[in-house]
Coordinates of C-alpha atoms and ligand atoms in Angstrom, one line a residue:
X1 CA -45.4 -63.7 -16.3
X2 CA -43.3 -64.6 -12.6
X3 CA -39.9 -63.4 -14.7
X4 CA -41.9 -60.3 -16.2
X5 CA -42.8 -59.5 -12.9
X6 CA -39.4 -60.0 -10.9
X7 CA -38.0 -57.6 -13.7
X8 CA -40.8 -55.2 -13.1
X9 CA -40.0 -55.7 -9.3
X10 CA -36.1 -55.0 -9.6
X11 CA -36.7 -52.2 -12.2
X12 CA -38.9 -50.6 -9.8
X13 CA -36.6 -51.2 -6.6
X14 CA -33.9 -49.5 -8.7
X15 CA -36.1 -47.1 -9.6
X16 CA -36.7 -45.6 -5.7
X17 CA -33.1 -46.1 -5.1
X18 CA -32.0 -43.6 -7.5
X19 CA -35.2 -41.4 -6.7
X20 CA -33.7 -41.0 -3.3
X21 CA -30.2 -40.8 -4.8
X22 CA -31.4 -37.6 -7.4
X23 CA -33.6 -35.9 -4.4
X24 CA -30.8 -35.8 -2.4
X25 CA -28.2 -34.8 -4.5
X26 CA -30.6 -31.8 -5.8
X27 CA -31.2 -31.2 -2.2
X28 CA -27.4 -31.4 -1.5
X29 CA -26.3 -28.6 -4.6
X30 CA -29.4 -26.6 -3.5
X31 CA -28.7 -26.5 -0.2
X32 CA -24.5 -25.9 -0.7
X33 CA -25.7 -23.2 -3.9
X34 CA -28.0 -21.0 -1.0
X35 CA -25.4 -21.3 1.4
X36 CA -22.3 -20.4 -1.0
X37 CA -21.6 -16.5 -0.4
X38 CA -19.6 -14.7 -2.9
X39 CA -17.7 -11.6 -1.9
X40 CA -16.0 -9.0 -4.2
X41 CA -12.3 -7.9 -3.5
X42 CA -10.7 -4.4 -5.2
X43 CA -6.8 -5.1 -4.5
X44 CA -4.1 -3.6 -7.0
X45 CA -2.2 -6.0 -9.3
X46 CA -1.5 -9.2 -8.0
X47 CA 1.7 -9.6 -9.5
X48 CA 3.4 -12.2 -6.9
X49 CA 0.5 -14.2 -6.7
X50 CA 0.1 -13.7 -3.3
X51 CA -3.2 -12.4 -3.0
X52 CA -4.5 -15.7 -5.0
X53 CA -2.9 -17.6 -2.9
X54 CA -4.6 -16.3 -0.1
X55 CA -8.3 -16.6 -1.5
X56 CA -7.1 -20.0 -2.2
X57 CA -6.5 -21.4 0.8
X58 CA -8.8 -19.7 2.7
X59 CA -11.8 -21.1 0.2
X60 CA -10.2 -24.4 1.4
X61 CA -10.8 -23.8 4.7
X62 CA -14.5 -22.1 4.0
X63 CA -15.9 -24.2 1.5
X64 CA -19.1 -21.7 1.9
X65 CA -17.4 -18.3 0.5
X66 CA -16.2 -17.4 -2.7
X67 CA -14.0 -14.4 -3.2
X68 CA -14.1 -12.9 -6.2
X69 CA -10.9 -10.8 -6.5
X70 CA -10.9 -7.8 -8.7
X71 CA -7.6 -6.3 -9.8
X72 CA -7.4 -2.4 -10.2
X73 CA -4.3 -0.5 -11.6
X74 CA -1.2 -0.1 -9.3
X75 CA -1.7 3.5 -8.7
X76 CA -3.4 4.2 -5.1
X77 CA -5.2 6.8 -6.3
X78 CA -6.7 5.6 -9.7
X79 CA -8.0 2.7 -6.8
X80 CA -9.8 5.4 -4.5
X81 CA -11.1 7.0 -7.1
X82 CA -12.5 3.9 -8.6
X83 CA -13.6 2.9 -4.9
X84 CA -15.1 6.4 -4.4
X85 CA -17.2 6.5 -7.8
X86 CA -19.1 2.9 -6.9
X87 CA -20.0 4.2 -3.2
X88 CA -21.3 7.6 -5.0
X89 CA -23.7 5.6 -6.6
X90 CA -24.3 3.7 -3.2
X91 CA -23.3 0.4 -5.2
X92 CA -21.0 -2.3 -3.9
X93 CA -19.5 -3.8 -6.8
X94 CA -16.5 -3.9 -4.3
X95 CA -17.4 -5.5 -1.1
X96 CA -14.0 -5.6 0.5
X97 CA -11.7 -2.6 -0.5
X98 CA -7.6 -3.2 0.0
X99 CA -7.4 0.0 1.8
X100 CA -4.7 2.5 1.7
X101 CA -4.2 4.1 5.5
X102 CA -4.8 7.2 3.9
X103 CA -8.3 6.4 2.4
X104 CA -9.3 6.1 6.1
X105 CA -10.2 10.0 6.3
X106 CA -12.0 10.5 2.9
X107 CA -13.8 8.0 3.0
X108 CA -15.1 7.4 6.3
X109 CA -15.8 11.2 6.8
X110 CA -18.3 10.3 3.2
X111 CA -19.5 7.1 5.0
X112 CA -18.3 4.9 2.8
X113 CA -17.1 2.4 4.8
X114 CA -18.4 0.0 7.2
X115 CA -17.7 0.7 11.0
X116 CA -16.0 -2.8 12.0
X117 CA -16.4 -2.1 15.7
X118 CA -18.7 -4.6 16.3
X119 CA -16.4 -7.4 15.2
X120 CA -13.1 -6.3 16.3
X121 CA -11.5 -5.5 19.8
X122 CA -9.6 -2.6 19.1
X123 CA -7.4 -3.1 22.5
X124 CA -6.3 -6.4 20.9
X125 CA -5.5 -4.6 17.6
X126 CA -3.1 -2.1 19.5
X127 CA -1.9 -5.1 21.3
X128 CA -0.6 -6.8 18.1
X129 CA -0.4 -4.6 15.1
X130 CA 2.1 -1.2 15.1
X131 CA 0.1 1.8 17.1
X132 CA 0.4 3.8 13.5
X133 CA -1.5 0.9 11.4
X134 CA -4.4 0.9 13.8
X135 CA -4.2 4.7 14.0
X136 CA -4.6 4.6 10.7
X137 CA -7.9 2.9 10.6
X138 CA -10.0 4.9 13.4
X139 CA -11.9 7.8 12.3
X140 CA -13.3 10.1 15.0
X141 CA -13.7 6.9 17.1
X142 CA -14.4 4.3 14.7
X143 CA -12.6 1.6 13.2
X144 CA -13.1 0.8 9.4
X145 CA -10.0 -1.5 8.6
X146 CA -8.3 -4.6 9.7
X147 CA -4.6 -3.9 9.4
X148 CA -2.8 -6.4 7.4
X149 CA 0.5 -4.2 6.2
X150 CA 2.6 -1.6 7.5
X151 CA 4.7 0.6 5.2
X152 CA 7.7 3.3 5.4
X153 CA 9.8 4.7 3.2
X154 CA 13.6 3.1 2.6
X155 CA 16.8 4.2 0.9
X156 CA 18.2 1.1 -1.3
X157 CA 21.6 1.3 -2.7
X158 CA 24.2 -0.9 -4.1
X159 CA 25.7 -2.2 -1.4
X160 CA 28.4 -3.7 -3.9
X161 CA 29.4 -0.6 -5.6
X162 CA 30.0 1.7 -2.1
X163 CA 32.1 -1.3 -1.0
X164 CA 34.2 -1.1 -4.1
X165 CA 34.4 2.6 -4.2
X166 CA 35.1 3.2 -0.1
X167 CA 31.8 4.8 0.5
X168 CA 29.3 4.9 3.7
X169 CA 26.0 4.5 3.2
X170 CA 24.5 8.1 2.9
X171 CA 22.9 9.7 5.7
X172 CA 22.6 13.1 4.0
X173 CA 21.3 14.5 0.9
X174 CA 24.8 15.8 0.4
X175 CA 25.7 12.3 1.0
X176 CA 23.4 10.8 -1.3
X177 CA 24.3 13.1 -3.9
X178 CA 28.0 13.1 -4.0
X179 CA 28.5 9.2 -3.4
X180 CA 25.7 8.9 -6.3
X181 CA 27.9 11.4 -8.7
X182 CA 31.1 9.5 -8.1
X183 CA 29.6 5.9 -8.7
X184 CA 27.2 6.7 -11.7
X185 CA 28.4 6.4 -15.0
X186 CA 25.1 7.3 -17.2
X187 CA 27.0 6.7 -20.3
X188 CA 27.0 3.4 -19.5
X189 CA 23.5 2.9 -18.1
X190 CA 24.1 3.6 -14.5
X191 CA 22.0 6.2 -13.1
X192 CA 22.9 7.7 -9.1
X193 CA 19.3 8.0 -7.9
X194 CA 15.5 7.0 -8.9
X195 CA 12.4 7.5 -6.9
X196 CA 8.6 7.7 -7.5
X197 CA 8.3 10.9 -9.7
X198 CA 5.2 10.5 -12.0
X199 CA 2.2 12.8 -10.6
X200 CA 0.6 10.5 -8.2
X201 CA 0.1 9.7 -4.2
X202 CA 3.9 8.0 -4.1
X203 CA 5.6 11.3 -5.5
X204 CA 4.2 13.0 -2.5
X205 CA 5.2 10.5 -0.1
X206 CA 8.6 10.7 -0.8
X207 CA 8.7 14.2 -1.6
X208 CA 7.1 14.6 2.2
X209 CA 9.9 12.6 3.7
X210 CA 12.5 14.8 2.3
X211 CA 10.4 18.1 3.2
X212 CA 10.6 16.7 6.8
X213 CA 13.9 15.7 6.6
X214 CA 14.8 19.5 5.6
X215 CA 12.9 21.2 8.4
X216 CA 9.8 22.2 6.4
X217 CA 5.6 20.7 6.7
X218 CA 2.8 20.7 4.0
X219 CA -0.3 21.1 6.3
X220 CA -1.6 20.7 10.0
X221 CA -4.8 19.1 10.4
X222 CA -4.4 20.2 13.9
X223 CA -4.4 23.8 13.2
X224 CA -5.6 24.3 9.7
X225 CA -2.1 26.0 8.6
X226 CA -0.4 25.3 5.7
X227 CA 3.1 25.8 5.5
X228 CA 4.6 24.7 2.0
X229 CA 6.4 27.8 0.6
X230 CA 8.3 28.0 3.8
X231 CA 12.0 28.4 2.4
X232 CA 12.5 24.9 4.1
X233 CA 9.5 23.5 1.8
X234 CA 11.2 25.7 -1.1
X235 CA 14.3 24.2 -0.4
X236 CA 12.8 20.7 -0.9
X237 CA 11.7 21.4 -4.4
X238 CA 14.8 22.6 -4.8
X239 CA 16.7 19.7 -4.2
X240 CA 14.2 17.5 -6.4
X241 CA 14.8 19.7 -9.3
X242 CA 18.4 19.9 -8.9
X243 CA 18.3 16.1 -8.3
X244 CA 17.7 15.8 -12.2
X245 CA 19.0 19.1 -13.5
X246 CA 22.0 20.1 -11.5
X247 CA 23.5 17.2 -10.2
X248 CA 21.9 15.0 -13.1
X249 CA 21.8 11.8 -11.0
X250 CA 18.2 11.3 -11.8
X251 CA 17.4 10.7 -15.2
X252 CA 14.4 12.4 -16.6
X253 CA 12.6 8.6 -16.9
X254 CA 11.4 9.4 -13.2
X255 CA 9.0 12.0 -14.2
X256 CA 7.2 8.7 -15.2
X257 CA 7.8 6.3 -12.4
X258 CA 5.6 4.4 -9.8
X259 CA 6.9 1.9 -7.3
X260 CA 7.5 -0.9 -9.8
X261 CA 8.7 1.2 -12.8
X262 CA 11.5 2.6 -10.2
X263 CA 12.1 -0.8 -8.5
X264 CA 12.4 -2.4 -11.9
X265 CA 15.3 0.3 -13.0
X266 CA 17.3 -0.1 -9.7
X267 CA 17.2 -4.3 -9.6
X268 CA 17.9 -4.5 -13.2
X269 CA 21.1 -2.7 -12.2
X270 CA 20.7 0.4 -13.7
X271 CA 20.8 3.2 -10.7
X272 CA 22.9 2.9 -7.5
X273 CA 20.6 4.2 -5.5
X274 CA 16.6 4.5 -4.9
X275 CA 13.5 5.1 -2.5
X276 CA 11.7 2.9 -1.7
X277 CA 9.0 0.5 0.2
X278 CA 10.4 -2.7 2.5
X279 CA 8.2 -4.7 -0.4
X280 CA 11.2 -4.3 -2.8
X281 CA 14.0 -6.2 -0.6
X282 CA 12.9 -9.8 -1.5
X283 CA 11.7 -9.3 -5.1
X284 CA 15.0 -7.9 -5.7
X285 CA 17.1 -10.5 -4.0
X286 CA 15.3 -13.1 -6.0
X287 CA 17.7 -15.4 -7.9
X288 CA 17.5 -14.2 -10.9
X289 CA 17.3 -10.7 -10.5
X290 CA 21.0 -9.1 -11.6
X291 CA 21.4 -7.1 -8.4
X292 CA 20.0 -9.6 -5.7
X293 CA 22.7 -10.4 -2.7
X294 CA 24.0 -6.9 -3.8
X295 CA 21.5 -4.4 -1.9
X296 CA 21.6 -2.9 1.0
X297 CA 18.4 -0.9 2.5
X298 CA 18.8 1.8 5.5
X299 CA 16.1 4.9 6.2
X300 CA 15.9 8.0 4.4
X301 CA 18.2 11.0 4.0
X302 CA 17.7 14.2 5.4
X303 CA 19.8 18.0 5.9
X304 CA 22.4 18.2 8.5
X305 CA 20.7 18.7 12.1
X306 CA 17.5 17.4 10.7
X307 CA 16.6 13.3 11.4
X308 CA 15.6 11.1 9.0
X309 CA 11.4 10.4 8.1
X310 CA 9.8 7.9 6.4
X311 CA 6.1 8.2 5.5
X312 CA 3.7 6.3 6.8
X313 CA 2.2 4.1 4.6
X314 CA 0.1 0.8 5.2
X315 CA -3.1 -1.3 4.4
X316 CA -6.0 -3.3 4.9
X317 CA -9.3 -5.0 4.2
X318 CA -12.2 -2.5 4.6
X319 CA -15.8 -3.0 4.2
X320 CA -17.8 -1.1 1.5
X321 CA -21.0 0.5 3.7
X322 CA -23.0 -0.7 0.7
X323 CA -22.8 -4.7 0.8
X324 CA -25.6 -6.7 1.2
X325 CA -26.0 -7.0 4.8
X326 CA -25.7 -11.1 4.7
X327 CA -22.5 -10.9 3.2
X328 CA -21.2 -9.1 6.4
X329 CA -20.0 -12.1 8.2
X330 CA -18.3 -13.5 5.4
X331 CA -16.4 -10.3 4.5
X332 CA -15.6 -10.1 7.8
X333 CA -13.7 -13.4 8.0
X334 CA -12.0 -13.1 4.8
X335 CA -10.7 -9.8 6.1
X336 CA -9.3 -11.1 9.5
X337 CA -8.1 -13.9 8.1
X338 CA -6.2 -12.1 5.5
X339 CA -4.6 -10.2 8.6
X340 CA -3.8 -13.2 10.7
X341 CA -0.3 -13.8 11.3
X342 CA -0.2 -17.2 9.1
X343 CA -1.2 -14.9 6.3
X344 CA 0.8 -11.9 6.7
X345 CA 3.8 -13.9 7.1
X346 CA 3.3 -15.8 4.0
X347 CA 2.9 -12.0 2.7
X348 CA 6.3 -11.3 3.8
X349 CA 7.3 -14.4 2.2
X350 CA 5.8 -14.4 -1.4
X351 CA 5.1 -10.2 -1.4
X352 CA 7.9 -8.9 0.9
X353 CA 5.7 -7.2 2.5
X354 CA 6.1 -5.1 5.4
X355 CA 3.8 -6.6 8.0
X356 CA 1.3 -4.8 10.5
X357 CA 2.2 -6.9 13.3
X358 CA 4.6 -6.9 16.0
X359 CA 5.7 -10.0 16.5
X360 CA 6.6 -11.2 13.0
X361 CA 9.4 -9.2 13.0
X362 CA 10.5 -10.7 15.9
X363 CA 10.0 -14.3 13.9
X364 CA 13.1 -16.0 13.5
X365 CA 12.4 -17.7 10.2
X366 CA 11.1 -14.3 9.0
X367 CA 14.5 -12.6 10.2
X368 CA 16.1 -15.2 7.9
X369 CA 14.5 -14.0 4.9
X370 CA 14.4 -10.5 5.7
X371 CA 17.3 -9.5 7.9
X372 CA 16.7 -5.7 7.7
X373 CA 12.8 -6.3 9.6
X374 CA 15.2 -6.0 12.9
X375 CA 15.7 -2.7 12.1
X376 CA 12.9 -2.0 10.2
X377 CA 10.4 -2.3 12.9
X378 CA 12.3 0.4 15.1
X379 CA 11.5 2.7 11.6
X380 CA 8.1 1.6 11.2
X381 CA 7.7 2.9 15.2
X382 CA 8.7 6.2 14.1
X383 CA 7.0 6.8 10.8
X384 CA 5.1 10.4 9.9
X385 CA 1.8 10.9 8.7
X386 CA 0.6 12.4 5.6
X387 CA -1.9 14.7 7.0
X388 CA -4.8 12.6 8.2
X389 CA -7.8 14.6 7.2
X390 CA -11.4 14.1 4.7
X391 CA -9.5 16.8 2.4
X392 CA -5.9 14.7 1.6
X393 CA -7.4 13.7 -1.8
X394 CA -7.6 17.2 -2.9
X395 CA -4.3 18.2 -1.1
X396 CA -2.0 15.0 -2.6
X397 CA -3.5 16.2 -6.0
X398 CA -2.5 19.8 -5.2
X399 CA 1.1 18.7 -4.6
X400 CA 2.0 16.6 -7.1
X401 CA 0.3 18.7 -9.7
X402 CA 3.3 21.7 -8.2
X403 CA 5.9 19.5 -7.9
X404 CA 5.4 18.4 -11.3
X405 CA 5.5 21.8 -13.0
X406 CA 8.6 22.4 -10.8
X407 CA 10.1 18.9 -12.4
X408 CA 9.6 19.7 -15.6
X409 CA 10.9 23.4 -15.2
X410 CA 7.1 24.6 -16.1
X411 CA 7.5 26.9 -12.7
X412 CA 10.6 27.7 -10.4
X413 CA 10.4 26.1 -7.1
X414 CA 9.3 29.0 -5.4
X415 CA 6.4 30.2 -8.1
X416 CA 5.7 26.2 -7.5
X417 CA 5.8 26.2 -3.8
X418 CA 3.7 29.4 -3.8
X419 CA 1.2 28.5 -6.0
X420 CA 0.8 24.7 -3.9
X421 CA 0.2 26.8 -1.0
X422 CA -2.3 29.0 -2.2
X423 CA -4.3 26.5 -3.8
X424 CA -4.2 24.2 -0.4
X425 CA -5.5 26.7 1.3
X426 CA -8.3 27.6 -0.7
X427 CA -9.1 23.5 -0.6
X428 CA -8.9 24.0 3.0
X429 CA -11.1 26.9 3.3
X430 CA -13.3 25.3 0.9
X431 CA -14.2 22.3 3.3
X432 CA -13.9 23.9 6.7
X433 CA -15.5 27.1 6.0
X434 CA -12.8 29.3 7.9
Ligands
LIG1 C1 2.5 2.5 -0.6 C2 2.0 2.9 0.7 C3 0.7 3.7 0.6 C4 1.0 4.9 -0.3 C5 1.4 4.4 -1.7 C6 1.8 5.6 -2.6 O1 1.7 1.5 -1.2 O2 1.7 1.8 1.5 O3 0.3 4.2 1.9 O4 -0.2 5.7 -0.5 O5 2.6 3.6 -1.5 O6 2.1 5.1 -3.9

């Protein structure tokens, strides 16, 4: 009976030991399972990694939040759209939104997007981050971004090839088009000049830079006047058209290029020169890309008397006004962190990214990497809008819909210009009634 009973005795010790144990380990998982937030991310392609990189250390550092990354297609505004069809429904499958600076307008002026003003100081925003990038995420008094990237459009040519050949580095479109005529050799594979031409948002950024550059504007917010079939806007048309057709330095591939289709064709050698965003200088001085060590990046052409103009481009984490309203605090963090300098320089590092602060340009180890970023941030002081206004969706459409038909000789670039004008205004009369 006694050993019975001292078995019984132990059996039952052991027993309340890993009671305890189990209650506390079910109280543990419950407790860590209510207290894990999961957030939703729409970002474009991750293709450096970076982004999961980020998420990664910063669930290190907040055990408590998951983010949930969701990759959309490259183009910005396949990403709005997709953005803007969830919020129509007042659904937040997106909680944070990588934000384009020209989202800002649309989509605040809808109310789609959470006002962040209760969790950021704006003067320390303009205190760190280029004036443009914080611009860029007020709307009528608001702000609905935290600025994590700056962006402005670049020439990049073959530093290499000029040498060989004798040649400056173009500050014209003359320039650019001779010194691309003498150096190509399409025969061979070597084209003089690629850019973003596919009908999309990037056309009509760098089709806006070289409408600047030649004297001409698309629309004022400021005074509701469109001014695209100017002969300067014709002009710019012009030169596009004649880019492929007269001075055949742009192949006709470009009618189908985004950013990466385009940086792709220049670092594999095959143009000597193309436009660009700061992203493309470290990808294509990686070690195994054929041109890197061979590039050389400077800002954009533009006609004699004119100055050069880079768009403004740029982005950051918004909010979707549709989240769960205890998730705030945790998208919140992931989207300040993901702006801090640690991280953005670690963007500039795996991504090339052009930061939105100051001071990394300034960053010795960053200079290393990216020697251009001492000039660049003089170019990213002086960058130009796209007209900031609820309507630019309709009005980027408009353009690159024109320019298009010009490109592909469906319309001359007057009947295009014309036509882009008459439509934008009727999209502007449309919305503001006048
Ligand atoms: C870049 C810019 C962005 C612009 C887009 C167009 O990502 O930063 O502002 O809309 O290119 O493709």
């Amino acid at each position: 009976m006694i050993p019975l009973r001292k078995s019984f005795k132990i059996h039952w010790q052991i027993g309340i030991v890993l009671g305890f144990c189990l209650v506390f380990v079910i109280g543990l998982s419950t407790f860590s399972l209510a207290e894990k937030t999961t957030i939703t991310a729409l970002i474009g392609p991750d293709t450096t990694g970076f982004d999961h990189t980020v998420v990664n250390l910063f669930e290190k550092e907040n055990p408590n939040i998951h983010v949930e990354l969701i990759e959309g297609p490259h183009s910005t505004d396949a990403r709005e759209e997709m953005y803007i069809r969830a919020s129509e429904a007042k659904e937040s499958p997106y909680d944070l939104v990588w934000c384009d600076i020209i989202w800002i307008p649309p989509l605040a002026a809808k109310g789609y997007l959470l006002p962040l003003d209760n969790y950021l100081d704006i003067n320390q925003l303009y205190a760190q981050h280029f004036k443009a990038t914080v611009d860029g995420s007020v709307w009528k008094g608001k702000v609905y971004r935290v600025p994590a990237m700056s962006d402005a459009g670049l020439i990049y040519y073959r530093k290499d090839l000029l040498a060989k050949g004798g040649f400056s580095p173009p500050e014209t479109f003359d320039d650019l088009i001779s010194t691309a005529q003498k150096l190509q050799d399409p025969a061979r594979g070597l084209w003089g000049f690629v850019f973003q031409g596919a009908e999309y948002e990037g056309l009509d950024c760098f089709y806006l830079e070289w409408l600047w550059g030649n004297g001409g504007y698309y629309y004022d917010p400021k005074t509701r006047k469109v001014g695209i079939d100017s002969p300067e806007g014709i002009g710019a048309t012009k030169l596009l058209v004649d880019l492929i057709y007269k001075y055949k330095i742009t192949p006709k591939d470009v009618l189908a290029f985004q950013e990466e289709e385009s940086r792709h064709f220049f670092q594999n050698g095959k143009s000597v020169f193309l436009r660009n965003w700061p992203y493309v200088w470290i990808l294509a001085n990686k070690p195994d890309v054929p041109v890197a060590g061979k590039i050389g990046a400077k800002p954009e052409v533009y006609a004699p008397g004119q100055k050069p103009y880079a768009t403004q481009g740029g982005w950051g984490f918004a909010i979707s006004k549709f989240i769960e309203s205890e998730k705030i605090p945790a998208a919140v963090k992931f989207a300040r962190y993901h702006a801090s300098y640690k991280i953005q320089k670690l963007s500039v590092k795996i991504a090339g990214r052009d930061a939105s602060m100051r001071a990394i340009y300034y960053d010795p180890e960053v200079l290393k990497w990216n020697p251009h970023f001492a000039w660049l941030r003089d170019v990213l002081e002086h960058t130009r809008w796209r007209p900031a206004t609820p309507i630019w969706p309709e009005l980027s459409d408009i353009m690159a819909k024109y320019l298009h038909k010009a490109m592909i000789k469906e319309l001359t670039p007057e009947e295009a210009n014309k036509e882009m004008a008459k439509e934008a205004r009727r999209a502007v009369k449309e919305y503001w009634g006048e």
